[in-house]
């Protein structure tokens, strides 16, 4: 199966040499599940010819806001709607979660409650999961076709499902402790409250369910593959 990665941002320069950029993080985690990835850096204006260019799609995280005025956001929203119409499976992570919701009729805002960074707990299909997060923006109004699947006290709409075709989540299952530490070091100071930075650093060695979530993402993409 070939999954097209719609890359909407870049990792900090300080980690690209060791951890890779966002597309490489996902490709490395999906490859053991028999998924081949092709990257389209839409943040740099690189788009596929259309929804038919891959069997399934994944929209990455980004430091940008879905509501911001960037030339690549309107065509990305159009592509998201085309993918939905094509019936191909699609997954969205963090910004991807937000831009898919916005493209399909939801609303994204900068959350007044501030940032969630590092290890966070969520309710997911009746069980508790822990995944690393890195966001301030949130989906506050969900699209008519979506249902909430993941939530927390801090982020009510932390995961959405759109029938059996689209699955999105606010936190980052692709982020391990090294990535959280890098973001906390290079992007958080002066932006995130010091107590939240300290908590994220304290939790670096605590386990998360990220690999289980990545396995679910792989299964979702493969089960929805067009034949």
Coordinates of C-alpha atoms in Angstrom, one line a residue:
X1 CA 0.0 0.0 0.0
X2 CA 1.2 3.5 -0.8
X3 CA 0.3 6.3 1.6
X4 CA 0.8 9.9 0.5
X5 CA 2.1 12.1 3.4
X6 CA 0.9 15.7 3.1
X7 CA 3.6 17.5 5.0
X8 CA 2.3 20.7 6.5
X9 CA 5.4 21.8 8.5
X10 CA 9.0 21.1 9.3
X11 CA 10.7 19.7 12.4
X12 CA 13.2 22.0 14.2
X13 CA 16.5 22.1 12.3
X14 CA 18.3 20.8 15.4
X15 CA 16.6 17.4 15.1
X16 CA 16.3 16.8 11.4
X17 CA 19.8 15.3 11.2
X18 CA 19.0 12.7 13.9
X19 CA 15.2 12.2 13.9
X20 CA 14.4 13.3 10.4
X21 CA 11.6 15.6 9.3
X22 CA 8.0 15.0 10.0
X23 CA 7.4 12.9 6.9
X24 CA 10.4 10.7 7.8
X25 CA 9.1 10.1 11.3
X26 CA 5.9 8.7 10.0
X27 CA 7.5 6.7 7.2
X28 CA 9.8 5.0 9.6
X29 CA 6.9 4.0 11.9
X30 CA 4.6 2.8 9.1
X31 CA 7.2 0.9 7.1
X32 CA 7.1 -2.2 9.4
X33 CA 3.4 -2.4 8.8
X34 CA 3.9 -2.9 5.0
X35 CA 3.1 0.7 4.1
X36 CA 5.2 2.6 1.6
X37 CA 5.1 6.4 2.0
X38 CA 5.5 9.2 -0.6
X39 CA 5.9 12.7 0.7
X40 CA 4.3 15.8 -0.7
X41 CA 5.6 18.9 1.1
X42 CA 2.4 21.0 0.7
X43 CA 3.9 23.6 3.1
X44 CA 6.4 24.3 0.4
X45 CA 3.8 24.2 -2.4
X46 CA 4.4 20.6 -3.5
X47 CA 1.1 19.0 -4.1
X48 CA 0.0 15.6 -5.6
X49 CA -1.9 15.5 -8.9
X50 CA -5.0 14.5 -7.0
X51 CA -6.6 12.1 -4.5
X52 CA -5.8 9.2 -6.8
X53 CA -2.0 9.7 -6.4
X54 CA -2.0 7.4 -3.4
X55 CA -4.1 4.6 -1.8
X56 CA -4.4 6.5 1.4
X57 CA -3.4 9.8 3.0
X58 CA -1.9 11.2 6.2
X59 CA -1.8 14.9 7.0
X60 CA 1.1 15.9 9.4
X61 CA 1.5 18.4 12.2
X62 CA 2.7 21.9 11.7
X63 CA 3.7 25.0 13.7
X64 CA 1.2 26.9 11.6
X65 CA -2.5 27.6 12.4
X66 CA -5.2 26.1 10.2
X67 CA -6.9 29.6 10.3
X68 CA -3.8 31.5 9.2
X69 CA -3.4 33.1 5.7
X70 CA -1.0 30.9 3.8
X71 CA -1.2 30.3 0.1
X72 CA -1.0 26.5 0.5
X73 CA -4.0 26.2 3.0
X74 CA -6.9 26.7 0.6
X75 CA -5.6 24.1 -2.0
X76 CA -4.9 21.7 0.9
X77 CA -8.5 22.1 2.1
X78 CA -9.7 21.4 -1.5
X79 CA -7.5 18.3 -1.7
X80 CA -8.9 17.1 1.7
X81 CA -12.4 17.3 0.3
X82 CA -11.4 15.5 -2.9
X83 CA -9.8 12.7 -0.8
X84 CA -13.1 12.4 1.1
X85 CA -15.1 12.3 -2.1
X86 CA -12.7 9.6 -3.5
X87 CA -13.4 7.2 -0.6
X88 CA -9.7 6.8 0.2
X89 CA -8.7 6.5 3.9
X90 CA -7.2 9.6 5.5
X91 CA -5.5 10.2 8.8
X92 CA -4.8 13.6 10.4
X93 CA -2.3 14.3 13.2
X94 CA -2.4 17.6 15.3
X95 CA -2.5 20.3 12.6
X96 CA -3.8 17.5 10.3
X97 CA -6.6 16.8 12.7
X98 CA -7.4 20.5 12.7
X99 CA -7.2 21.3 9.0
X100 CA -9.3 18.3 8.1
X101 CA -12.0 19.4 10.5
X102 CA -11.8 23.0 9.2
X103 CA -12.0 21.8 5.5
X104 CA -15.1 19.7 6.3
X105 CA -17.1 22.4 8.2
X106 CA -15.5 22.6 11.6
X107 CA -13.9 25.5 13.4
X108 CA -10.3 25.8 14.9
X109 CA -9.2 28.5 17.3
X110 CA -6.2 29.4 19.4
X111 CA -7.2 27.9 22.8
X112 CA -7.4 30.4 25.7
X113 CA -6.3 27.7 28.1
X114 CA -2.8 27.7 26.6
X115 CA -0.6 24.8 25.5
X116 CA -0.6 21.1 26.0
X117 CA 3.0 19.7 25.7
X118 CA 4.5 16.4 26.5
X119 CA 2.8 13.3 27.9
X120 CA -1.0 13.7 28.1
X121 CA -3.8 11.4 29.1
X122 CA -7.0 10.9 27.0
X123 CA -10.2 8.9 27.0
X124 CA -10.3 6.8 23.8
X125 CA -13.1 4.3 23.1
X126 CA -13.6 3.6 26.8
X127 CA -10.0 3.3 27.8
X128 CA -7.3 5.7 28.9
X129 CA -4.3 6.3 26.6
X130 CA -1.2 8.5 27.0
X131 CA 0.3 10.2 24.0
X132 CA 2.7 13.1 23.6
X133 CA 1.1 16.3 22.5
X134 CA 2.3 19.7 21.3
X135 CA -0.4 22.2 20.6
X136 CA -2.4 25.3 21.6
X137 CA -4.9 25.4 18.8
X138 CA -8.0 23.2 19.1
X139 CA -11.0 22.1 17.1
X140 CA -13.9 23.7 19.0
X141 CA -16.8 23.0 16.6
X142 CA -16.7 19.6 14.9
X143 CA -17.9 19.0 11.3
X144 CA -21.5 17.6 10.9
X145 CA -20.1 14.3 9.6
X146 CA -17.6 13.8 12.5
X147 CA -18.0 12.1 15.9
X148 CA -15.6 12.5 18.9
X149 CA -13.5 9.5 19.6
X150 CA -10.7 10.9 21.8
X151 CA -11.1 13.5 24.6
X152 CA -9.6 15.0 27.7
X153 CA -10.5 17.7 30.2
X154 CA -8.0 20.0 28.4
X155 CA -9.1 19.1 24.8
X156 CA -12.7 18.0 24.4
X157 CA -12.4 17.2 20.7
X158 CA -9.0 15.5 20.7
X159 CA -9.9 12.8 18.2
X160 CA -12.5 12.6 15.5
X161 CA -13.9 9.9 13.2
X162 CA -15.8 10.4 10.0
X163 CA -17.5 7.2 9.3
X164 CA -15.0 4.5 8.4
X165 CA -12.9 6.7 6.2
X166 CA -11.3 9.5 8.2
X167 CA -9.5 9.2 11.6
X168 CA -7.8 12.2 13.2
X169 CA -6.1 12.9 16.5
X170 CA -4.8 16.0 18.2
X171 CA -1.7 14.5 20.0
X172 CA 1.4 13.2 18.2
X173 CA 1.9 9.4 18.3
X174 CA 5.0 9.9 16.0
X175 CA 6.8 11.9 18.8
X176 CA 9.0 10.0 21.2
X177 CA 10.8 11.5 24.2
X178 CA 13.7 12.8 22.1
X179 CA 11.3 14.9 20.0
X180 CA 9.5 16.3 23.0
X181 CA 12.8 17.2 24.6
X182 CA 13.9 19.0 21.4
X183 CA 10.7 20.9 21.0
X184 CA 10.7 21.9 24.7
X185 CA 14.3 23.1 24.4
X186 CA 14.1 24.9 21.1
X187 CA 10.5 26.1 20.7
X188 CA 8.8 26.3 24.1
X189 CA 10.8 29.0 25.9
X190 CA 9.0 32.3 26.0
X191 CA 5.9 30.7 24.5
X192 CA 4.8 27.9 26.9
X193 CA 4.3 28.5 30.6
X194 CA 7.3 27.4 32.7
X195 CA 5.4 25.0 34.8
X196 CA 4.1 23.1 31.7
X197 CA 7.7 23.0 30.4
X198 CA 8.9 21.5 33.7
X199 CA 6.1 18.9 33.7
X200 CA 6.9 17.9 30.1
X201 CA 10.6 17.4 31.0
X202 CA 9.7 15.5 34.1
X203 CA 7.6 13.1 32.1
X204 CA 10.1 12.3 29.4
X205 CA 11.0 8.9 30.7
X206 CA 7.4 7.8 31.4
X207 CA 5.9 5.4 28.9
X208 CA 3.2 6.3 26.4
X209 CA 0.9 4.3 24.1
X210 CA 2.2 5.9 21.0
X211 CA 3.3 2.7 19.3
X212 CA -0.1 1.1 19.8
X213 CA -1.7 4.2 18.3
X214 CA 0.6 4.1 15.3
X215 CA -0.3 0.4 14.8
X216 CA -4.0 1.4 14.8
X217 CA -3.3 4.1 12.3
X218 CA -1.6 1.6 10.0
X219 CA -4.5 -0.9 10.4
X220 CA -7.0 1.9 9.6
X221 CA -5.1 3.0 6.5
X222 CA -4.8 -0.6 5.2
X223 CA -8.4 -1.6 6.0
X224 CA -9.6 1.4 4.0
X225 CA -7.4 0.7 1.0
X226 CA -9.2 0.7 -2.2
X227 CA -8.9 -2.6 -4.2

